Amino acid sequence: MIVLVEKHPGYWKIILNRPDRLNALNIEMHAALMAALAEADADPDCRALLVTGAGRGFCAGQDLGDVAVTKDGPPDLKDLLDRYNGLVRKLRGLAMPVVCAVNGVAAGAGANLALACDIVLAAKSASFIQAFGRIGLIPDFGGTWVLPRLVGMARARALAILAEPLPAERAAEWGLIWRAIDDDRLMEEAHALATRLAKQATIGIALAKRALDAAETNTFDAQLDLERDLQDEAGHTPDYAEGVRAFLEKRAPHFTGRR
Ligand code: LHQ
């Protein structure tokens, strides 16, 4: 299986599984990943995702073996990018938290796949490479959008133009990712985080994600209105009632993630 899905209590672990190619993305992997995301999305018992890679790499981006220029000219990159865009839109739009455990090198679309997730943990030995420039391409999979927002335009430009590896610890210092973790602790910590998220107020988290995404383009005034509307929606969830009740009763809440 090119993408493995492990079902844990409350969350699914999605593993990119082409370790001999450093989990480079091909059409089959795109389809499998998209199917796994859609299935997770449709399962109310799946309240968080954990995405990682098999073997020593996280994901080396597009499989370059599939996109070589032939005597007939370049492949249809527009068509390919439509696929990429569908996948990253699906991932970012998921109404649940997505943790990424970057277990090794994340290059090209592989780096931006990780950066599309909500909370990115990386092994200290891992690195992020905007490798596109090395082959004459531009950062895609949302890279040109997300990079300047995460690390500022000066660093985004240097990352895109120089295409040098950014080690995980530096990526955490720069705010590109949440945390760099000792290699031998990465998966344990990632599972602990997914377990914790699977017990949180899922709808509230989904609404917070929506608000943060909208903030990228909204005016302050428009964002205040959106916060009012989404807060109203959150305030009507059973998890809000339970959260306040548990606080007042001085006990831990039991959230269901249901409407
Ligand atoms: C690979 C790949 C790979 C195939 C490692 N493909 N085999 C969108 C639309 C349209 C067109 C193109 O792209 C895009 C988006 C993109 O993602 S563009 C960017 C594509 N990715 C890259 O340019 C990265 C290419 N890979 C690398 O630069 C290196 O492999 C890195 C720095 C990731 C890792 O280096 P090493 O740790 O030294 O490993 P390696 O290079 O020895 O790779 C291990 C094997 O994996 C090797 O095969 P082999 O048969 O020699 O063992 C590589 O050929 C293969 N591999 N990346 N993207």
PDB file of N, CA and C in Angstrom, residues 161-230:
ATOM      1  N   ILE A 161      14.610  30.932  -3.101  1.00  0.00           N
ATOM      2  CA  ILE A 161      15.617  31.187  -4.135  1.00  0.00           C
ATOM      3  C   ILE A 161      16.851  30.296  -3.952  1.00  0.00           C
ATOM      4  N   LEU A 162      17.288  30.140  -2.698  1.00  0.00           N
ATOM      5  CA  LEU A 162      18.514  29.369  -2.462  1.00  0.00           C
ATOM      6  C   LEU A 162      18.253  27.864  -2.457  1.00  0.00           C
ATOM      7  N   ALA A 163      17.030  27.457  -2.090  1.00  0.00           N
ATOM      8  CA  ALA A 163      16.667  26.030  -2.046  1.00  0.00           C
ATOM      9  C   ALA A 163      17.642  25.215  -1.202  1.00  0.00           C
ATOM     10  N   GLU A 164      18.079  25.822  -0.086  1.00  0.00           N
ATOM     11  CA  GLU A 164      19.001  25.117   0.818  1.00  0.00           C
ATOM     12  C   GLU A 164      18.205  24.390   1.900  1.00  0.00           C
ATOM     13  N   PRO A 165      18.774  23.302   2.434  1.00  0.00           N
ATOM     14  CA  PRO A 165      18.065  22.619   3.530  1.00  0.00           C
ATOM     15  C   PRO A 165      18.006  23.495   4.772  1.00  0.00           C
ATOM     16  N   LEU A 166      16.842  23.574   5.382  1.00  0.00           N
ATOM     17  CA  LEU A 166      16.672  24.290   6.645  1.00  0.00           C
ATOM     18  C   LEU A 166      16.502  23.219   7.724  1.00  0.00           C
ATOM     19  N   PRO A 167      17.496  23.094   8.621  1.00  0.00           N
ATOM     20  CA  PRO A 167      17.402  22.039   9.642  1.00  0.00           C
ATOM     21  C   PRO A 167      16.208  22.272  10.573  1.00  0.00           C
ATOM     22  N   ALA A 168      15.680  21.182  11.114  1.00  0.00           N
ATOM     23  CA  ALA A 168      14.443  21.245  11.913  1.00  0.00           C
ATOM     24  C   ALA A 168      14.548  22.238  13.068  1.00  0.00           C
ATOM     25  N   GLU A 169      15.692  22.261  13.758  1.00  0.00           N
ATOM     26  CA  GLU A 169      15.777  23.157  14.925  1.00  0.00           C
ATOM     27  C   GLU A 169      15.707  24.617  14.496  1.00  0.00           C
ATOM     28  N   ARG A 170      16.355  24.941  13.363  1.00  0.00           N
ATOM     29  CA  ARG A 170      16.278  26.309  12.852  1.00  0.00           C
ATOM     30  C   ARG A 170      14.843  26.608  12.394  1.00  0.00           C
ATOM     31  N   ALA A 171      14.203  25.610  11.767  1.00  0.00           N
ATOM     32  CA  ALA A 171      12.815  25.795  11.312  1.00  0.00           C
ATOM     33  C   ALA A 171      11.911  26.127  12.504  1.00  0.00           C
ATOM     34  N   ALA A 172      12.164  25.486  13.653  1.00  0.00           N
ATOM     35  CA  ALA A 172      11.356  25.776  14.852  1.00  0.00           C
ATOM     36  C   ALA A 172      11.688  27.175  15.379  1.00  0.00           C
ATOM     37  N   GLU A 173      12.982  27.525  15.386  1.00  0.00           N
ATOM     38  CA  GLU A 173      13.366  28.883  15.844  1.00  0.00           C
ATOM     39  C   GLU A 173      12.692  29.951  14.983  1.00  0.00           C
ATOM     40  N   TRP A 174      12.585  29.686  13.703  1.00  0.00           N
ATOM     41  CA  TRP A 174      12.005  30.664  12.775  1.00  0.00           C
ATOM     42  C   TRP A 174      10.483  30.692  12.798  1.00  0.00           C
ATOM     43  N   GLY A 175       9.877  29.731  13.444  1.00  0.00           N
ATOM     44  CA  GLY A 175       8.408  29.682  13.461  1.00  0.00           C
ATOM     45  C   GLY A 175       7.816  28.999  12.240  1.00  0.00           C
ATOM     46  N   LEU A 176       8.656  28.271  11.497  1.00  0.00           N
ATOM     47  CA  LEU A 176       8.120  27.520  10.351  1.00  0.00           C
ATOM     48  C   LEU A 176       7.344  26.301  10.835  1.00  0.00           C
ATOM     49  N   ILE A 177       7.785  25.751  11.958  1.00  0.00           N
ATOM     50  CA  ILE A 177       7.136  24.558  12.534  1.00  0.00           C
ATOM     51  C   ILE A 177       6.946  24.777  14.027  1.00  0.00           C
ATOM     52  N   TRP A 178       6.229  23.849  14.648  1.00  0.00           N
ATOM     53  CA  TRP A 178       5.927  23.996  16.083  1.00  0.00           C
ATOM     54  C   TRP A 178       7.136  23.598  16.930  1.00  0.00           C
ATOM     55  N   ARG A 179       7.674  22.368  16.712  1.00  0.00           N
ATOM     56  CA  ARG A 179       8.783  21.905  17.566  1.00  0.00           C
ATOM     57  C   ARG A 179       9.698  20.945  16.831  1.00  0.00           C
ATOM     58  N   ALA A 180      10.996  21.026  17.159  1.00  0.00           N
ATOM     59  CA  ALA A 180      11.955  19.998  16.735  1.00  0.00           C
ATOM     60  C   ALA A 180      12.185  19.087  17.935  1.00  0.00           C
ATOM     61  N   ILE A 181      12.208  17.807  17.683  1.00  0.00           N
ATOM     62  CA  ILE A 181      12.211  16.806  18.763  1.00  0.00           C
ATOM     63  C   ILE A 181      13.324  15.787  18.497  1.00  0.00           C
ATOM     64  N   ASP A 182      13.950  15.299  19.565  1.00  0.00           N
ATOM     65  CA  ASP A 182      14.974  14.254  19.386  1.00  0.00           C
ATOM     66  C   ASP A 182      14.386  13.115  18.547  1.00  0.00           C
ATOM     67  N   ASP A 183      15.184  12.618  17.624  1.00  0.00           N
ATOM     68  CA  ASP A 183      14.673  11.612  16.679  1.00  0.00           C
ATOM     69  C   ASP A 183      13.961  10.450  17.364  1.00  0.00           C
ATOM     70  N   ASP A 184      14.588   9.953  18.427  1.00  0.00           N
ATOM     71  CA  ASP A 184      14.023   8.740  19.038  1.00  0.00           C
ATOM     72  C   ASP A 184      12.754   9.023  19.848  1.00  0.00           C
ATOM     73  N   ARG A 185      12.389  10.308  19.998  1.00  0.00           N
ATOM     74  CA  ARG A 185      11.175  10.651  20.764  1.00  0.00           C
ATOM     75  C   ARG A 185      10.039  11.134  19.847  1.00  0.00           C
ATOM     76  N   LEU A 186      10.371  11.343  18.542  1.00  0.00           N
ATOM     77  CA  LEU A 186       9.403  11.991  17.645  1.00  0.00           C
ATOM     78  C   LEU A 186       8.048  11.293  17.615  1.00  0.00           C
ATOM     79  N   MET A 187       8.055   9.995  17.310  1.00  0.00           N
ATOM     80  CA  MET A 187       6.761   9.325  17.106  1.00  0.00           C
ATOM     81  C   MET A 187       5.973   9.216  18.406  1.00  0.00           C
ATOM     82  N   GLU A 188       6.696   8.981  19.498  1.00  0.00           N
ATOM     83  CA  GLU A 188       6.021   8.908  20.800  1.00  0.00           C
ATOM     84  C   GLU A 188       5.302  10.239  21.087  1.00  0.00           C
ATOM     85  N   GLU A 189       6.018  11.333  20.860  1.00  0.00           N
ATOM     86  CA  GLU A 189       5.425  12.654  21.141  1.00  0.00           C
ATOM     87  C   GLU A 189       4.277  12.958  20.167  1.00  0.00           C
ATOM     88  N   ALA A 190       4.452  12.550  18.912  1.00  0.00           N
ATOM     89  CA  ALA A 190       3.416  12.817  17.911  1.00  0.00           C
ATOM     90  C   ALA A 190       2.138  12.043  18.263  1.00  0.00           C
ATOM     91  N   HIS A 191       2.294  10.797  18.679  1.00  0.00           N
ATOM     92  CA  HIS A 191       1.122  10.007  19.078  1.00  0.00           C
ATOM     93  C   HIS A 191       0.467  10.608  20.321  1.00  0.00           C
ATOM     94  N   ALA A 192       1.290  11.050  21.268  1.00  0.00           N
ATOM     95  CA  ALA A 192       0.729  11.645  22.490  1.00  0.00           C
ATOM     96  C   ALA A 192      -0.077  12.894  22.126  1.00  0.00           C
ATOM     97  N   LEU A 193       0.442  13.675  21.207  1.00  0.00           N
ATOM     98  CA  LEU A 193      -0.263  14.896  20.792  1.00  0.00           C
ATOM     99  C   LEU A 193      -1.575  14.553  20.077  1.00  0.00           C
ATOM    100  N   ALA A 194      -1.535  13.574  19.180  1.00  0.00           N
ATOM    101  CA  ALA A 194      -2.754  13.190  18.452  1.00  0.00           C
ATOM    102  C   ALA A 194      -3.798  12.634  19.425  1.00  0.00           C
ATOM    103  N   THR A 195      -3.347  11.852  20.392  1.00  0.00           N
ATOM    104  CA  THR A 195      -4.263  11.291  21.400  1.00  0.00           C
ATOM    105  C   THR A 195      -4.933  12.417  22.172  1.00  0.00           C
ATOM    106  N   ARG A 196      -4.121  13.404  22.543  1.00  0.00           N
ATOM    107  CA  ARG A 196      -4.663  14.543  23.301  1.00  0.00           C
ATOM    108  C   ARG A 196      -5.671  15.321  22.445  1.00  0.00           C
ATOM    109  N   LEU A 197      -5.311  15.577  21.178  1.00  0.00           N
ATOM    110  CA  LEU A 197      -6.194  16.347  20.302  1.00  0.00           C
ATOM    111  C   LEU A 197      -7.505  15.616  20.042  1.00  0.00           C
ATOM    112  N   ALA A 198      -7.431  14.290  19.976  1.00  0.00           N
ATOM    113  CA  ALA A 198      -8.634  13.491  19.694  1.00  0.00           C
ATOM    114  C   ALA A 198      -9.655  13.596  20.817  1.00  0.00           C
ATOM    115  N   LYS A 199      -9.206  14.096  21.976  1.00  0.00           N
ATOM    116  CA  LYS A 199     -10.133  14.228  23.124  1.00  0.00           C
ATOM    117  C   LYS A 199     -10.549  15.673  23.335  1.00  0.00           C
ATOM    118  N   GLN A 200     -10.068  16.564  22.485  1.00  0.00           N
ATOM    119  CA  GLN A 200     -10.425  17.973  22.640  1.00  0.00           C
ATOM    120  C   GLN A 200     -11.748  18.276  21.936  1.00  0.00           C
ATOM    121  N   ALA A 201     -12.166  19.543  22.023  1.00  0.00           N
ATOM    122  CA  ALA A 201     -13.441  19.966  21.440  1.00  0.00           C
ATOM    123  C   ALA A 201     -13.236  20.164  19.930  1.00  0.00           C
ATOM    124  N   THR A 202     -13.496  19.117  19.168  1.00  0.00           N
ATOM    125  CA  THR A 202     -13.144  19.060  17.740  1.00  0.00           C
ATOM    126  C   THR A 202     -13.782  20.192  16.928  1.00  0.00           C
ATOM    127  N   ILE A 203     -15.051  20.461  17.208  1.00  0.00           N
ATOM    128  CA  ILE A 203     -15.719  21.503  16.404  1.00  0.00           C
ATOM    129  C   ILE A 203     -15.115  22.870  16.709  1.00  0.00           C
ATOM    130  N   GLY A 204     -14.840  23.113  17.980  1.00  0.00           N
ATOM    131  CA  GLY A 204     -14.182  24.369  18.345  1.00  0.00           C
ATOM    132  C   GLY A 204     -12.846  24.515  17.638  1.00  0.00           C
ATOM    133  N   ILE A 205     -12.087  23.441  17.567  1.00  0.00           N
ATOM    134  CA  ILE A 205     -10.786  23.480  16.882  1.00  0.00           C
ATOM    135  C   ILE A 205     -10.988  23.793  15.394  1.00  0.00           C
ATOM    136  N   ALA A 206     -11.975  23.111  14.792  1.00  0.00           N
ATOM    137  CA  ALA A 206     -12.235  23.326  13.359  1.00  0.00           C
ATOM    138  C   ALA A 206     -12.623  24.784  13.095  1.00  0.00           C
ATOM    139  N   LEU A 207     -13.423  25.346  13.994  1.00  0.00           N
ATOM    140  CA  LEU A 207     -13.858  26.743  13.809  1.00  0.00           C
ATOM    141  C   LEU A 207     -12.680  27.696  14.020  1.00  0.00           C
ATOM    142  N   ALA A 208     -11.811  27.385  14.963  1.00  0.00           N
ATOM    143  CA  ALA A 208     -10.613  28.224  15.184  1.00  0.00           C
ATOM    144  C   ALA A 208      -9.727  28.202  13.939  1.00  0.00           C
ATOM    145  N   LYS A 209      -9.587  27.015  13.323  1.00  0.00           N
ATOM    146  CA  LYS A 209      -8.799  26.911  12.084  1.00  0.00           C
ATOM    147  C   LYS A 209      -9.396  27.800  10.997  1.00  0.00           C
ATOM    148  N   ARG A 210     -10.734  27.736  10.895  1.00  0.00           N
ATOM    149  CA  ARG A 210     -11.403  28.544   9.862  1.00  0.00           C
ATOM    150  C   ARG A 210     -11.165  30.025  10.085  1.00  0.00           C
ATOM    151  N   ALA A 211     -11.254  30.427  11.351  1.00  0.00           N
ATOM    152  CA  ALA A 211     -11.069  31.847  11.658  1.00  0.00           C
ATOM    153  C   ALA A 211      -9.635  32.279  11.332  1.00  0.00           C
ATOM    154  N   LEU A 212      -8.666  31.463  11.687  1.00  0.00           N
ATOM    155  CA  LEU A 212      -7.270  31.831  11.425  1.00  0.00           C
ATOM    156  C   LEU A 212      -6.998  31.906   9.926  1.00  0.00           C
ATOM    157  N   ASP A 213      -7.566  30.981   9.176  1.00  0.00           N
ATOM    158  CA  ASP A 213      -7.376  31.031   7.717  1.00  0.00           C
ATOM    159  C   ASP A 213      -8.001  32.287   7.126  1.00  0.00           C
ATOM    160  N   ALA A 214      -9.200  32.606   7.605  1.00  0.00           N
ATOM    161  CA  ALA A 214      -9.887  33.788   7.068  1.00  0.00           C
ATOM    162  C   ALA A 214      -9.138  35.067   7.428  1.00  0.00           C
ATOM    163  N   ALA A 215      -8.443  35.045   8.571  1.00  0.00           N
ATOM    164  CA  ALA A 215      -7.725  36.242   9.029  1.00  0.00           C
ATOM    165  C   ALA A 215      -6.641  36.670   8.038  1.00  0.00           C
ATOM    166  N   GLU A 216      -6.186  35.719   7.216  1.00  0.00           N
ATOM    167  CA  GLU A 216      -5.131  36.042   6.259  1.00  0.00           C
ATOM    168  C   GLU A 216      -5.560  37.106   5.252  1.00  0.00           C
ATOM    169  N   THR A 217      -6.860  37.197   5.010  1.00  0.00           N
ATOM    170  CA  THR A 217      -7.322  38.178   4.015  1.00  0.00           C
ATOM    171  C   THR A 217      -8.332  39.175   4.582  1.00  0.00           C
ATOM    172  N   ASN A 218      -8.882  38.902   5.742  1.00  0.00           N
ATOM    173  CA  ASN A 218      -9.924  39.775   6.298  1.00  0.00           C
ATOM    174  C   ASN A 218      -9.363  41.079   6.855  1.00  0.00           C
ATOM    175  N   THR A 219     -10.190  42.110   6.870  1.00  0.00           N
ATOM    176  CA  THR A 219      -9.867  43.301   7.655  1.00  0.00           C
ATOM    177  C   THR A 219     -10.141  42.956   9.125  1.00  0.00           C
ATOM    178  N   PHE A 220      -9.653  43.795  10.024  1.00  0.00           N
ATOM    179  CA  PHE A 220      -9.888  43.584  11.459  1.00  0.00           C
ATOM    180  C   PHE A 220     -11.389  43.555  11.742  1.00  0.00           C
ATOM    181  N   ASP A 221     -12.101  44.502  11.138  1.00  0.00           N
ATOM    182  CA  ASP A 221     -13.545  44.570  11.368  1.00  0.00           C
ATOM    183  C   ASP A 221     -14.260  43.314  10.886  1.00  0.00           C
ATOM    184  N   ALA A 222     -13.906  42.886   9.696  1.00  0.00           N
ATOM    185  CA  ALA A 222     -14.549  41.682   9.147  1.00  0.00           C
ATOM    186  C   ALA A 222     -14.207  40.470  10.016  1.00  0.00           C
ATOM    187  N   GLN A 223     -12.986  40.455  10.526  1.00  0.00           N
ATOM    188  CA  GLN A 223     -12.578  39.316  11.356  1.00  0.00           C
ATOM    189  C   GLN A 223     -13.354  39.305  12.678  1.00  0.00           C
ATOM    190  N   LEU A 224     -13.594  40.472  13.239  1.00  0.00           N
ATOM    191  CA  LEU A 224     -14.387  40.533  14.478  1.00  0.00           C
ATOM    192  C   LEU A 224     -15.792  39.978  14.242  1.00  0.00           C
ATOM    193  N   ASP A 225     -16.366  40.324  13.097  1.00  0.00           N
ATOM    194  CA  ASP A 225     -17.702  39.804  12.785  1.00  0.00           C
ATOM    195  C   ASP A 225     -17.665  38.286  12.631  1.00  0.00           C
ATOM    196  N   LEU A 226     -16.608  37.818  11.966  1.00  0.00           N
ATOM    197  CA  LEU A 226     -16.491  36.367  11.770  1.00  0.00           C
ATOM    198  C   LEU A 226     -16.315  35.669  13.122  1.00  0.00           C
ATOM    199  N   GLU A 227     -15.490  36.240  13.977  1.00  0.00           N
ATOM    200  CA  GLU A 227     -15.287  35.647  15.315  1.00  0.00           C
ATOM    201  C   GLU A 227     -16.622  35.561  16.064  1.00  0.00           C
ATOM    202  N   ARG A 228     -17.421  36.608  15.963  1.00  0.00           N
ATOM    203  CA  ARG A 228     -18.736  36.597  16.618  1.00  0.00           C
ATOM    204  C   ARG A 228     -19.576  35.425  16.098  1.00  0.00           C
ATOM    205  N   ASP A 229     -19.612  35.277  14.778  1.00  0.00           N
ATOM    206  CA  ASP A 229     -20.460  34.229  14.196  1.00  0.00           C
ATOM    207  C   ASP A 229     -19.945  32.832  14.540  1.00  0.00           C
ATOM    208  N   LEU A 230     -18.620  32.653  14.434  1.00  0.00           N
ATOM    209  CA  LEU A 230     -18.073  31.312  14.704  1.00  0.00           C
ATOM    210  C   LEU A 230     -18.155  30.995  16.205  1.00  0.00           C
TER     211      LEU A 230
END
